[in-house]
Amino acid sequence: MIILSVDYGKARTGVAVCDKNEMIASPVTTITEYHMDALAKKIAVICKERKAEQIVLGLPRNMDGSEGESAQNVRIFAGMLEEETGLQVVLRDERMTTVTAHNYLNQTDTRGKKRKAVVDSVAAVIILEDYLSFRRNNP
């Protein structure tokens, strides 16, 4: 199944996708958009282009597992995405994904504007890899 992953952000949102065999997660793009409705429409276009069959959306929980304002915004956005795309949206805990993405980029010495441009799509890849691992281990 082709799954599209979204790392939602107030300004920048990362997007990644996996192959049909669910083996490789790859970054697609980082979208700069401040309005949820416009962002949902842009992601819907990517879903059609990539023939996505499902969306996994990172859910930002606090370190103690509770949910704050950001998580509530993601839940609202998930509903908008489902309505706009007609696809199932699965919420996946994304704690530490951005930190992990920054660590990966440190290892590759990616700095400055290039780093800012890719960190969100790298975070989307990490969310997707985590979800694919979950699917393999919980058929």
PDB file of N, CA, C and O in Angstrom, residues 101-136:
ATOM      1  N   ALA A 101      15.390  13.935  13.497  1.00  0.00           N
ATOM      2  CA  ALA A 101      15.687  14.495  12.174  1.00  0.00           C
ATOM      3  C   ALA A 101      16.888  15.436  12.244  1.00  0.00           C
ATOM      4  O   ALA A 101      17.779  15.381  11.390  1.00  0.00           O
ATOM      5  N   HIS A 102      16.924  16.289  13.262  1.00  0.00           N
ATOM      6  CA  HIS A 102      18.066  17.184  13.430  1.00  0.00           C
ATOM      7  C   HIS A 102      19.354  16.389  13.658  1.00  0.00           C
ATOM      8  O   HIS A 102      20.412  16.747  13.129  1.00  0.00           O
ATOM      9  N   ASN A 103      19.276  15.301  14.416  1.00  0.00           N
ATOM     10  CA  ASN A 103      20.454  14.461  14.641  1.00  0.00           C
ATOM     11  C   ASN A 103      20.951  13.850  13.336  1.00  0.00           C
ATOM     12  O   ASN A 103      22.158  13.807  13.082  1.00  0.00           O
ATOM     13  N   TYR A 104      20.020  13.366  12.500  1.00  0.00           N
ATOM     14  CA  TYR A 104      20.407  12.822  11.189  1.00  0.00           C
ATOM     15  C   TYR A 104      21.103  13.901  10.357  1.00  0.00           C
ATOM     16  O   TYR A 104      22.110  13.650   9.709  1.00  0.00           O
ATOM     17  N   LEU A 105      20.531  15.103  10.374  1.00  0.00           N
ATOM     18  CA  LEU A 105      21.097  16.188   9.573  1.00  0.00           C
ATOM     19  C   LEU A 105      22.448  16.644  10.128  1.00  0.00           C
ATOM     20  O   LEU A 105      23.314  17.078   9.372  1.00  0.00           O
ATOM     21  N   ASN A 106      22.641  16.526  11.450  1.00  0.00           N
ATOM     22  CA  ASN A 106      23.962  16.812  12.031  1.00  0.00           C
ATOM     23  C   ASN A 106      24.999  15.823  11.497  1.00  0.00           C
ATOM     24  O   ASN A 106      26.126  16.196  11.182  1.00  0.00           O
ATOM     25  N   GLN A 107      24.597  14.553  11.412  1.00  0.00           N
ATOM     26  CA  GLN A 107      25.520  13.519  10.935  1.00  0.00           C
ATOM     27  C   GLN A 107      25.922  13.735   9.482  1.00  0.00           C
ATOM     28  O   GLN A 107      27.018  13.372   9.084  1.00  0.00           O
ATOM     29  N   THR A 108      25.029  14.333   8.697  1.00  0.00           N
ATOM     30  CA  THR A 108      25.342  14.583   7.287  1.00  0.00           C
ATOM     31  C   THR A 108      25.857  16.000   7.071  1.00  0.00           C
ATOM     32  O   THR A 108      26.038  16.421   5.932  1.00  0.00           O
ATOM     33  N   ASP A 109      26.054  16.729   8.175  1.00  0.00           N
ATOM     34  CA  ASP A 109      26.563  18.105   8.144  1.00  0.00           C
ATOM     35  C   ASP A 109      25.698  19.015   7.262  1.00  0.00           C
ATOM     36  O   ASP A 109      26.205  19.851   6.526  1.00  0.00           O
ATOM     37  N   THR A 110      24.372  18.835   7.348  1.00  0.00           N
ATOM     38  CA  THR A 110      23.434  19.679   6.601  1.00  0.00           C
ATOM     39  C   THR A 110      23.117  20.886   7.467  1.00  0.00           C
ATOM     40  O   THR A 110      22.599  20.756   8.568  1.00  0.00           O
ATOM     41  N   ARG A 111      23.418  22.076   6.960  1.00  0.00           N
ATOM     42  CA  ARG A 111      23.303  23.300   7.747  1.00  0.00           C
ATOM     43  C   ARG A 111      22.520  24.379   6.997  1.00  0.00           C
ATOM     44  O   ARG A 111      22.293  24.286   5.801  1.00  0.00           O
ATOM     45  N   GLY A 112      22.164  25.421   7.718  1.00  0.00           N
ATOM     46  CA  GLY A 112      21.593  26.636   7.146  1.00  0.00           C
ATOM     47  C   GLY A 112      20.267  26.456   6.442  1.00  0.00           C
ATOM     48  O   GLY A 112      19.402  25.723   6.899  1.00  0.00           O
ATOM     49  N   LYS A 113      20.109  27.133   5.311  1.00  0.00           N
ATOM     50  CA  LYS A 113      18.850  27.127   4.570  1.00  0.00           C
ATOM     51  C   LYS A 113      18.483  25.733   4.090  1.00  0.00           C
ATOM     52  O   LYS A 113      17.315  25.369   4.076  1.00  0.00           O
ATOM     53  N   LYS A 114      19.481  24.953   3.705  1.00  0.00           N
ATOM     54  CA  LYS A 114      19.205  23.596   3.235  1.00  0.00           C
ATOM     55  C   LYS A 114      18.599  22.761   4.364  1.00  0.00           C
ATOM     56  O   LYS A 114      17.660  22.004   4.145  1.00  0.00           O
ATOM     57  N   ARG A 115      19.114  22.914   5.557  1.00  0.00           N
ATOM     58  CA  ARG A 115      18.610  22.175   6.708  1.00  0.00           C
ATOM     59  C   ARG A 115      17.157  22.551   6.993  1.00  0.00           C
ATOM     60  O   ARG A 115      16.314  21.690   7.201  1.00  0.00           O
ATOM     61  N   LYS A 116      16.880  23.848   6.996  1.00  0.00           N
ATOM     62  CA  LYS A 116      15.527  24.331   7.258  1.00  0.00           C
ATOM     63  C   LYS A 116      14.547  23.783   6.225  1.00  0.00           C
ATOM     64  O   LYS A 116      13.402  23.459   6.542  1.00  0.00           O
ATOM     65  N   ALA A 117      15.011  23.647   4.983  1.00  0.00           N
ATOM     66  CA  ALA A 117      14.158  23.186   3.900  1.00  0.00           C
ATOM     67  C   ALA A 117      13.831  21.694   3.990  1.00  0.00           C
ATOM     68  O   ALA A 117      12.785  21.261   3.506  1.00  0.00           O
ATOM     69  N   VAL A 118      14.701  20.906   4.617  1.00  0.00           N
ATOM     70  CA  VAL A 118      14.497  19.450   4.601  1.00  0.00           C
ATOM     71  C   VAL A 118      14.122  18.828   5.944  1.00  0.00           C
ATOM     72  O   VAL A 118      13.651  17.696   5.975  1.00  0.00           O
ATOM     73  N   VAL A 119      14.308  19.537   7.045  1.00  0.00           N
ATOM     74  CA  VAL A 119      14.117  18.905   8.354  1.00  0.00           C
ATOM     75  C   VAL A 119      12.690  18.373   8.527  1.00  0.00           C
ATOM     76  O   VAL A 119      12.490  17.290   9.089  1.00  0.00           O
ATOM     77  N   ASP A 120      11.695  19.072   8.017  1.00  0.00           N
ATOM     78  CA  ASP A 120      10.315  18.621   8.195  1.00  0.00           C
ATOM     79  C   ASP A 120      10.004  17.390   7.344  1.00  0.00           C
ATOM     80  O   ASP A 120       9.285  16.496   7.787  1.00  0.00           O
ATOM     81  N   SER A 121      10.554  17.331   6.136  1.00  0.00           N
ATOM     82  CA  SER A 121      10.324  16.136   5.319  1.00  0.00           C
ATOM     83  C   SER A 121      11.090  14.939   5.881  1.00  0.00           C
ATOM     84  O   SER A 121      10.618  13.807   5.812  1.00  0.00           O
ATOM     85  N   VAL A 122      12.254  15.186   6.483  1.00  0.00           N
ATOM     86  CA  VAL A 122      12.994  14.109   7.150  1.00  0.00           C
ATOM     87  C   VAL A 122      12.187  13.605   8.355  1.00  0.00           C
ATOM     88  O   VAL A 122      12.086  12.397   8.583  1.00  0.00           O
ATOM     89  N   ALA A 123      11.572  14.519   9.104  1.00  0.00           N
ATOM     90  CA  ALA A 123      10.710  14.116  10.224  1.00  0.00           C
ATOM     91  C   ALA A 123       9.534  13.276   9.713  1.00  0.00           C
ATOM     92  O   ALA A 123       9.144  12.286  10.353  1.00  0.00           O
ATOM     93  N   ALA A 124       8.969  13.641   8.552  1.00  0.00           N
ATOM     94  CA  ALA A 124       7.872  12.861   7.966  1.00  0.00           C
ATOM     95  C   ALA A 124       8.343  11.454   7.595  1.00  0.00           C
ATOM     96  O   ALA A 124       7.613  10.475   7.772  1.00  0.00           O
ATOM     97  N   VAL A 125       9.584  11.342   7.112  1.00  0.00           N
ATOM     98  CA  VAL A 125      10.154  10.029   6.809  1.00  0.00           C
ATOM     99  C   VAL A 125      10.261   9.200   8.091  1.00  0.00           C
ATOM    100  O   VAL A 125       9.914   8.008   8.100  1.00  0.00           O
ATOM    101  N   ILE A 126      10.707   9.812   9.169  1.00  0.00           N
ATOM    102  CA  ILE A 126      10.865   9.090  10.444  1.00  0.00           C
ATOM    103  C   ILE A 126       9.500   8.607  10.946  1.00  0.00           C
ATOM    104  O   ILE A 126       9.368   7.469  11.407  1.00  0.00           O
ATOM    105  N   ILE A 127       8.479   9.451  10.869  1.00  0.00           N
ATOM    106  CA  ILE A 127       7.121   9.051  11.266  1.00  0.00           C
ATOM    107  C   ILE A 127       6.670   7.863  10.421  1.00  0.00           C
ATOM    108  O   ILE A 127       6.125   6.875  10.938  1.00  0.00           O
ATOM    109  N   LEU A 128       6.915   7.935   9.119  1.00  0.00           N
ATOM    110  CA  LEU A 128       6.498   6.863   8.218  1.00  0.00           C
ATOM    111  C   LEU A 128       7.267   5.577   8.480  1.00  0.00           C
ATOM    112  O   LEU A 128       6.672   4.486   8.518  1.00  0.00           O
ATOM    113  N   GLU A 129       8.568   5.667   8.686  1.00  0.00           N
ATOM    114  CA  GLU A 129       9.361   4.467   8.992  1.00  0.00           C
ATOM    115  C   GLU A 129       8.871   3.797  10.269  1.00  0.00           C
ATOM    116  O   GLU A 129       8.776   2.568  10.342  1.00  0.00           O
ATOM    117  N   ASP A 130       8.535   4.602  11.272  1.00  0.00           N
ATOM    118  CA  ASP A 130       8.004   4.068  12.521  1.00  0.00           C
ATOM    119  C   ASP A 130       6.675   3.348  12.279  1.00  0.00           C
ATOM    120  O   ASP A 130       6.450   2.247  12.787  1.00  0.00           O
ATOM    121  N   TYR A 131       5.813   3.940  11.479  1.00  0.00           N
ATOM    122  CA  TYR A 131       4.512   3.340  11.181  1.00  0.00           C
ATOM    123  C   TYR A 131       4.666   2.057  10.364  1.00  0.00           C
ATOM    124  O   TYR A 131       3.995   1.055  10.634  1.00  0.00           O
ATOM    125  N   LEU A 132       5.566   2.058   9.393  1.00  0.00           N
ATOM    126  CA  LEU A 132       5.788   0.858   8.586  1.00  0.00           C
ATOM    127  C   LEU A 132       6.322  -0.281   9.454  1.00  0.00           C
ATOM    128  O   LEU A 132       5.913  -1.436   9.294  1.00  0.00           O
ATOM    129  N   SER A 133       7.208   0.043  10.375  1.00  0.00           N
ATOM    130  CA  SER A 133       7.726  -0.960  11.304  1.00  0.00           C
ATOM    131  C   SER A 133       6.598  -1.532  12.160  1.00  0.00           C
ATOM    132  O   SER A 133       6.517  -2.745  12.375  1.00  0.00           O
ATOM    133  N   PHE A 134       5.727  -0.656  12.633  1.00  0.00           N
ATOM    134  CA  PHE A 134       4.567  -1.097  13.412  1.00  0.00           C
ATOM    135  C   PHE A 134       3.696  -2.045  12.595  1.00  0.00           C
ATOM    136  O   PHE A 134       3.253  -3.087  13.087  1.00  0.00           O
ATOM    137  N   ARG A 135       3.432  -1.704  11.335  1.00  0.00           N
ATOM    138  CA  ARG A 135       2.592  -2.548  10.470  1.00  0.00           C
ATOM    139  C   ARG A 135       3.223  -3.913  10.237  1.00  0.00           C
ATOM    140  O   ARG A 135       2.528  -4.930  10.220  1.00  0.00           O
ATOM    141  N   ARG A 136       4.545  -3.944  10.051  1.00  0.00           N
ATOM    142  CA  ARG A 136       5.229  -5.231   9.827  1.00  0.00           C
ATOM    143  C   ARG A 136       5.155  -6.109  11.082  1.00  0.00           C
ATOM    144  O   ARG A 136       5.024  -7.324  10.975  1.00  0.00           O
TER     145      ARG A 136
END
